Coordinates of C-alpha atoms and ligand atoms in Angstrom, one line a residue:
M1 CA 57.7 126.3 95.4
T2 CA 57.3 123.7 97.7
A3 CA 56.1 120.3 97.6
D4 CA 54.2 120.5 100.9
V5 CA 52.3 123.1 99.6
T6 CA 51.3 121.4 96.4
L7 CA 50.1 118.5 98.6
D8 CA 48.3 120.6 100.8
V9 CA 45.5 121.2 97.9
E10 CA 43.4 118.1 99.7
G11 CA 44.9 118.1 102.3
V12 CA 48.7 116.8 103.9
A13 CA 50.1 113.3 103.8
D14 CA 49.5 111.4 106.8
P15 CA 52.8 112.1 109.1
S16 CA 52.2 108.5 111.3
R17 CA 52.9 106.5 107.9
T18 CA 50.4 104.0 108.5
G19 CA 47.6 102.6 105.7
P20 CA 47.6 102.2 102.3
A21 CA 50.7 104.4 100.7
L22 CA 50.0 104.1 97.2
E23 CA 47.3 102.4 95.7
V24 CA 47.0 101.1 91.6
T25 CA 43.9 100.0 90.7
D26 CA 43.2 98.9 87.3
L27 CA 45.8 100.5 85.1
Q28 CA 46.3 100.1 81.6
V29 CA 49.0 100.9 79.6
E30 CA 49.6 101.1 75.9
F31 CA 52.4 101.1 73.3
R32 CA 51.3 102.6 70.2
T33 CA 54.3 100.8 68.0
R34 CA 54.3 100.3 63.9
A35 CA 54.6 96.1 65.1
G36 CA 50.7 97.3 66.2
L37 CA 49.2 98.2 69.2
A38 CA 51.0 96.4 72.4
H39 CA 48.9 96.0 75.8
A40 CA 52.3 96.5 77.9
V41 CA 50.0 96.8 81.6
N42 CA 46.1 95.6 81.2
G43 CA 43.9 95.7 84.1
V44 CA 46.8 96.1 87.1
T45 CA 45.6 96.7 90.8
F46 CA 47.8 96.6 93.8
H47 CA 48.7 98.3 96.5
V48 CA 51.9 99.2 99.4
D49 CA 51.1 100.0 102.7
A50 CA 53.3 102.5 104.9
G51 CA 56.3 99.9 106.3
E52 CA 55.6 96.8 103.9
T53 CA 57.2 95.3 101.0
L54 CA 55.4 94.3 98.0
A55 CA 57.3 92.3 95.6
I56 CA 56.6 92.2 92.0
L57 CA 57.4 89.1 90.4
G58 CA 57.8 87.9 87.0
E59 CA 59.6 86.8 83.6
S60 CA 61.4 89.7 81.5
G61 CA 59.0 91.6 79.6
C62 CA 55.8 91.1 81.6
G63 CA 55.1 95.0 82.4
K64 CA 56.8 95.4 85.7
S65 CA 58.9 98.2 84.9
V66 CA 56.4 99.5 82.4
T67 CA 53.9 99.9 85.6
A68 CA 56.5 101.5 87.5
Q69 CA 57.1 103.6 85.0
A70 CA 53.4 104.5 84.8
V71 CA 53.6 105.2 89.0
M72 CA 56.4 107.4 88.6
G73 CA 55.2 109.3 85.8
I74 CA 58.2 109.0 83.6
L75 CA 56.7 106.5 80.4
D76 CA 58.1 107.4 77.5
S77 CA 55.5 108.6 75.5
P78 CA 55.1 108.5 73.0
P79 CA 54.9 105.6 72.3
G80 CA 53.1 104.5 75.4
F81 CA 50.1 105.7 76.8
V82 CA 48.5 105.4 80.1
T83 CA 44.5 104.6 78.9
G84 CA 42.9 103.8 82.4
G85 CA 43.2 103.0 85.8
Q86 CA 43.9 104.8 88.8
I87 CA 47.3 105.5 91.0
R88 CA 46.3 107.4 93.9
Y89 CA 49.2 107.9 96.2
R90 CA 47.5 109.1 100.4
G91 CA 44.3 108.8 97.9
K92 CA 44.8 111.4 95.6
D93 CA 44.6 110.5 92.1
L94 CA 48.2 111.4 90.3
L95 CA 46.7 110.9 86.9
K96 CA 45.0 113.6 87.3
M97 CA 47.5 116.1 89.1
S98 CA 49.4 118.8 86.6
E99 CA 52.8 118.1 85.5
Q100 CA 54.4 120.2 88.2
Q101 CA 52.0 118.4 91.1
R102 CA 53.6 115.2 90.1
R103 CA 57.1 116.5 89.7
A104 CA 57.1 117.1 93.3
V105 CA 55.4 113.6 94.4
R106 CA 58.5 112.6 92.6
A107 CA 61.2 114.1 94.3
N108 CA 59.4 114.0 97.8
Q109 CA 57.1 110.9 98.8
I110 CA 57.6 108.6 95.8
A111 CA 61.4 107.7 94.5
M112 CA 62.9 105.0 92.5
I113 CA 66.2 103.3 92.2
F114 CA 67.0 101.2 89.1
Q115 CA 69.4 98.7 87.8
D116 CA 71.9 100.8 86.0
A117 CA 72.7 102.9 88.8
L118 CA 75.7 104.2 86.0
S119 CA 73.1 105.6 83.8
A120 CA 71.1 107.3 86.3
L121 CA 73.8 109.1 88.1
N122 CA 75.5 112.1 86.0
P123 CA 78.5 111.3 84.7
V124 CA 80.0 114.7 85.3
F125 CA 79.3 115.5 88.3
T126 CA 80.4 114.0 92.3
V127 CA 78.4 112.1 94.2
G128 CA 78.6 114.8 96.8
F129 CA 77.0 117.6 94.5
Q130 CA 74.3 115.1 93.2
L131 CA 73.0 114.7 96.7
A132 CA 74.0 118.5 97.5
E133 CA 71.4 119.4 94.7
L134 CA 68.9 117.8 95.6
F135 CA 68.8 119.6 99.3
R136 CA 69.6 123.2 97.4
K137 CA 67.0 122.7 95.0
H138 CA 64.2 121.0 97.5
R139 CA 65.0 122.3 100.7
G140 CA 66.7 125.1 100.3
M141 CA 69.3 124.3 102.0
S142 CA 73.0 126.1 101.3
R143 CA 76.0 124.4 99.5
A144 CA 77.9 123.7 102.7
E145 CA 74.4 122.0 104.8
G146 CA 74.1 120.2 101.1
R147 CA 77.2 118.7 101.8
K148 CA 76.9 117.9 105.6
R149 CA 74.3 115.8 104.6
A150 CA 75.4 114.0 102.0
V151 CA 78.1 112.7 104.1
E152 CA 75.6 111.8 106.6
L153 CA 73.7 109.8 103.7
L154 CA 76.7 107.9 102.3
D155 CA 77.1 106.9 106.0
L156 CA 73.3 105.7 105.5
V157 CA 74.1 103.8 102.8
R158 CA 77.2 102.4 104.8
I159 CA 79.7 103.5 102.4
P160 CA 83.0 104.1 103.8
A161 CA 85.2 106.4 103.7
A162 CA 82.4 108.7 103.3
R163 CA 83.2 111.9 103.8
Q164 CA 86.4 111.0 101.3
R165 CA 83.6 109.7 98.7
V166 CA 81.5 112.6 98.5
R167 CA 84.5 114.0 95.7
D168 CA 84.3 111.1 93.7
F169 CA 82.4 110.3 90.6
P170 CA 79.9 108.2 89.5
H171 CA 82.7 106.1 87.7
Q172 CA 85.2 106.3 90.3
F173 CA 82.4 103.8 92.5
S174 CA 82.2 99.9 92.6
G175 CA 78.6 98.3 91.0
G176 CA 77.7 97.7 94.4
M177 CA 79.1 101.1 95.7
R178 CA 77.2 102.9 93.5
Q179 CA 73.6 101.0 93.7
R180 CA 74.5 102.4 97.0
V181 CA 75.5 105.9 96.0
M182 CA 71.4 105.8 93.9
I183 CA 69.8 104.7 97.2
A184 CA 71.1 107.5 98.8
M185 CA 69.3 109.5 96.0
A186 CA 66.7 108.2 96.7
L187 CA 66.3 108.5 100.5
A188 CA 67.8 111.7 100.2
L189 CA 63.6 113.9 100.5
D190 CA 62.9 110.9 102.7
P191 CA 60.2 109.3 100.2
E192 CA 57.4 107.8 101.7
V193 CA 57.0 104.8 98.8
L194 CA 60.3 103.4 97.3
I195 CA 60.2 101.8 94.0
A196 CA 63.3 99.5 93.3
D197 CA 63.2 98.1 89.9
E198 CA 65.6 94.8 89.6
P199 CA 67.9 96.7 91.9
T200 CA 70.5 93.9 91.8
T201 CA 70.4 92.5 88.9
A202 CA 73.4 93.7 87.5
L203 CA 75.5 92.6 90.6
D204 CA 77.0 89.5 91.5
V205 CA 75.8 87.3 94.2
T206 CA 77.4 88.2 97.0
V207 CA 76.8 92.4 96.4
Q208 CA 73.2 91.4 95.5
A209 CA 72.9 89.9 99.1
Q210 CA 73.9 92.9 100.7
I211 CA 72.2 95.6 98.7
M212 CA 68.9 93.5 99.4
S213 CA 69.7 93.5 103.2
L214 CA 70.9 97.1 103.6
L215 CA 67.3 97.9 101.4
A216 CA 65.4 95.8 103.7
E217 CA 67.2 97.0 106.6
L218 CA 65.9 101.0 105.5
Q219 CA 62.8 99.8 104.7
R220 CA 62.4 98.9 108.4
E221 CA 63.6 101.6 109.9
R222 CA 61.9 104.2 107.8
Q223 CA 58.4 102.6 107.5
M224 CA 58.8 103.1 103.8
G225 CA 56.2 101.4 101.4
L226 CA 58.9 99.0 99.2
I227 CA 58.0 97.5 96.1
L228 CA 60.7 95.6 95.0
I229 CA 60.0 94.5 91.0
T230 CA 62.5 91.5 90.3
H231 CA 62.3 88.4 87.7
D232 CA 64.1 86.4 90.6
M233 CA 62.1 84.5 93.0
G234 CA 65.1 83.4 94.9
V235 CA 65.2 87.1 95.9
V236 CA 61.8 87.8 97.5
A237 CA 61.4 85.2 100.7
D238 CA 63.6 86.9 102.7
V239 CA 62.4 90.8 102.2
A240 CA 58.7 90.3 101.1
D241 CA 55.8 91.1 103.2
R242 CA 53.6 90.2 100.3
I243 CA 54.3 89.2 96.6
S244 CA 52.1 89.8 93.2
V245 CA 52.7 87.7 90.0
M246 CA 52.7 89.4 86.9
Y247 CA 52.2 87.3 83.5
A248 CA 51.8 89.4 80.2
G249 CA 50.7 92.8 81.5
R250 CA 48.9 91.4 84.1
M251 CA 48.5 90.0 87.9
V252 CA 48.0 86.2 88.0
E253 CA 48.5 85.9 91.6
Q254 CA 48.4 87.8 94.9
A255 CA 49.0 86.8 98.7
P256 CA 51.4 86.8 101.5
V257 CA 54.8 85.6 101.1
H258 CA 54.5 82.1 103.3
E259 CA 51.1 81.5 101.2
V260 CA 52.8 81.8 98.3
Y261 CA 56.1 79.5 98.8
A262 CA 53.0 76.9 100.9
R263 CA 50.7 76.7 98.3
P264 CA 51.9 78.4 95.0
S265 CA 47.9 78.7 93.5
H266 CA 48.6 79.6 90.1
P267 CA 50.6 77.3 87.4
Y268 CA 52.3 80.3 86.5
T269 CA 54.0 80.7 90.1
K270 CA 54.5 77.2 90.6
A271 CA 56.5 77.2 87.5
L272 CA 58.8 80.0 88.9
L273 CA 59.3 78.2 92.3
E274 CA 60.1 75.3 90.5
S275 CA 63.0 77.0 89.1
V276 CA 64.7 78.5 92.0
P277 CA 67.5 76.4 93.8
R278 CA 66.2 75.7 97.0
L279 CA 68.6 74.5 100.2
D280 CA 66.2 72.0 101.3
Q281 CA 65.7 70.6 98.2
K282 CA 69.4 70.1 97.1
G283 CA 70.0 67.3 94.3
R284 CA 66.4 67.6 93.1
Q285 CA 66.1 68.7 89.3
L286 CA 65.4 72.4 88.5
S287 CA 62.7 73.2 85.8
V288 CA 63.3 75.7 83.8
I289 CA 60.0 76.7 82.2
Q290 CA 58.9 75.6 78.6
G291 CA 58.7 78.0 76.0
L292 CA 58.6 81.9 76.0
P293 CA 56.2 85.2 77.3
P294 CA 54.3 86.0 74.7
T295 CA 54.9 89.2 73.0
L296 CA 52.4 91.7 73.7
T297 CA 51.3 92.5 70.7
A298 CA 49.6 89.1 70.2
I299 CA 48.6 87.5 73.4
P300 CA 46.9 84.4 72.9
P301 CA 43.0 84.7 73.7
G302 CA 41.8 83.2 77.2
C303 CA 44.5 82.6 80.4
A304 CA 47.8 83.9 78.2
F305 CA 50.1 81.2 80.0
N306 CA 48.0 78.9 78.5
P307 CA 50.5 77.3 75.4
R308 CA 53.2 76.9 78.7
C309 CA 50.9 75.4 80.9
R310 CA 50.5 71.9 82.2
Y311 CA 46.8 72.5 83.3
A312 CA 45.5 73.9 80.6
R313 CA 42.2 72.9 78.9
E314 CA 39.9 73.8 76.7
E315 CA 38.2 76.4 78.3
C316 CA 41.8 77.8 79.1
R317 CA 42.5 78.4 76.0
Q318 CA 39.0 80.5 74.9
P319 CA 37.8 84.4 76.4
P320 CA 37.1 85.0 79.0
V321 CA 40.4 85.9 80.9
P322 CA 40.2 84.1 84.2
P323 CA 39.1 86.8 87.0
L324 CA 41.6 86.6 90.4
Y325 CA 39.5 84.2 91.9
E326 CA 39.9 85.0 96.0
V327 CA 41.4 81.3 97.1
A328 CA 42.3 81.9 100.7
D329 CA 42.2 85.1 102.9
R330 CA 43.7 87.4 101.0
H331 CA 45.6 85.7 98.4
A332 CA 43.8 85.5 94.8
S333 CA 44.3 83.8 91.9
A334 CA 43.9 83.9 88.1
C335 CA 43.7 80.3 87.3
H336 CA 39.7 78.6 86.2
F337 CA 41.7 75.4 87.9
W338 CA 43.3 77.3 90.9
Q339 CA 41.8 74.1 92.9
E340 CA 43.9 71.0 91.5
V341 CA 46.9 73.7 91.2
R342 CA 47.2 73.9 94.7
Q343 CA 46.1 69.9 96.0
D344 CA 49.0 68.8 93.9
D345 CA 52.3 68.8 94.5
Ligands
ADP1 N1 59.6 102.2 75.3 C1 58.8 101.1 74.6 N2 58.5 101.2 73.6 C2 57.4 100.2 72.9 N3 57.1 99.2 73.7 C3 57.9 99.1 74.9 C4 58.4 100.1 75.5 N4 58.6 99.9 76.7 C5 58.0 98.6 77.3 N5 57.6 98.5 75.8 C6 56.2 97.0 75.9 O1 55.9 96.8 77.1 C7 56.7 95.5 77.5 C8 57.1 95.5 79.0 O2 58.2 95.7 78.4 P1 58.5 96.2 80.8 O3 57.7 97.0 81.5 O4 59.7 96.6 80.6 O5 58.9 94.3 80.9 P2 59.6 94.0 82.5 O6 58.4 92.8 82.9 O7 61.1 93.2 81.9 O8 60.5 95.1 83.1 C9 57.7 95.3 76.6 O9 57.7 93.6 76.0 C10 57.2 95.6 75.3 O10 56.5 94.9 74.5
MG2 MG1 62.4 95.9 83.7

């Protein structure tokens, strides 16, 4: 069965690629472990339109990868369970689909690249074979056609001497080149949404920049919705249209990227910004955020950031959790004292 048949159930994907492609609403994910119940994703809402880049930003352990895994339907389950919310691709709730339908979406409409390309590629087959297999399996192409497309894809991601390199195995590529192969695999079936989970973290700085600009270029050319997951505020300024900042399983700030830089409105975002070196502020002391994010089995009451927050008052240490206040047009912050945070430089 081809993916197109599956997607025809309630009307096909919009070929013009405009409007919201992926909408996640009030997503909840729990891990049931011996250490207790970890609420890894706790009411997360975001969307990505075709042709735009959304950055999901936050320190390690705040639920970014789990969010991505839930969207892709590749959550480690058990112990992980989606316990609430909706994940809609072009209006259709992925959580209500059969495993077979989801697999078709995963192959054709929503693709993902990971931090560690080596573990995501199969070590015993050449990259050309792995790419050709995708075309054979999902597009019914012959081996020869598949191989031709594999060369085109390696060219697309600017791997030099693509015609020769299709015959190489993953371990014969450098880290940066391997990440390019990963991107080629993800783009093979022309997905509308691409999720990139810390795609450059394992690479050195110059290679990181090359991969990021390649991703940004491909995103624009193909009008994909790109969800770029990162813990590095420095990476997002040039490529993202909007930013969602996550802390302890929740979104704490959402805004267009220039808004976040000009007027961060949550203390956590502000702290993340202060920890990034900026060319225009050379010599300024970099601050590192004090303390660690909470373990998700023991999230503090009230605002989860309160133990690390210089603005925190009694109100912040009590339930309820601060809601996302609308602080400006398309700009939301989950801080009771967002006005003070915005005014304070
Ligand atoms: N396989 C797992 N088993 C148990 N708990 C998990 C598992 N994966 C993730 N978690 C929980 O979810 C939290 C968020 O993880 P993750 O989404 O990977 O964070 P990050 O924001 O760094 O990507 C972890 O701190 C952990 O509590
Ligand atoms: Mg992660």
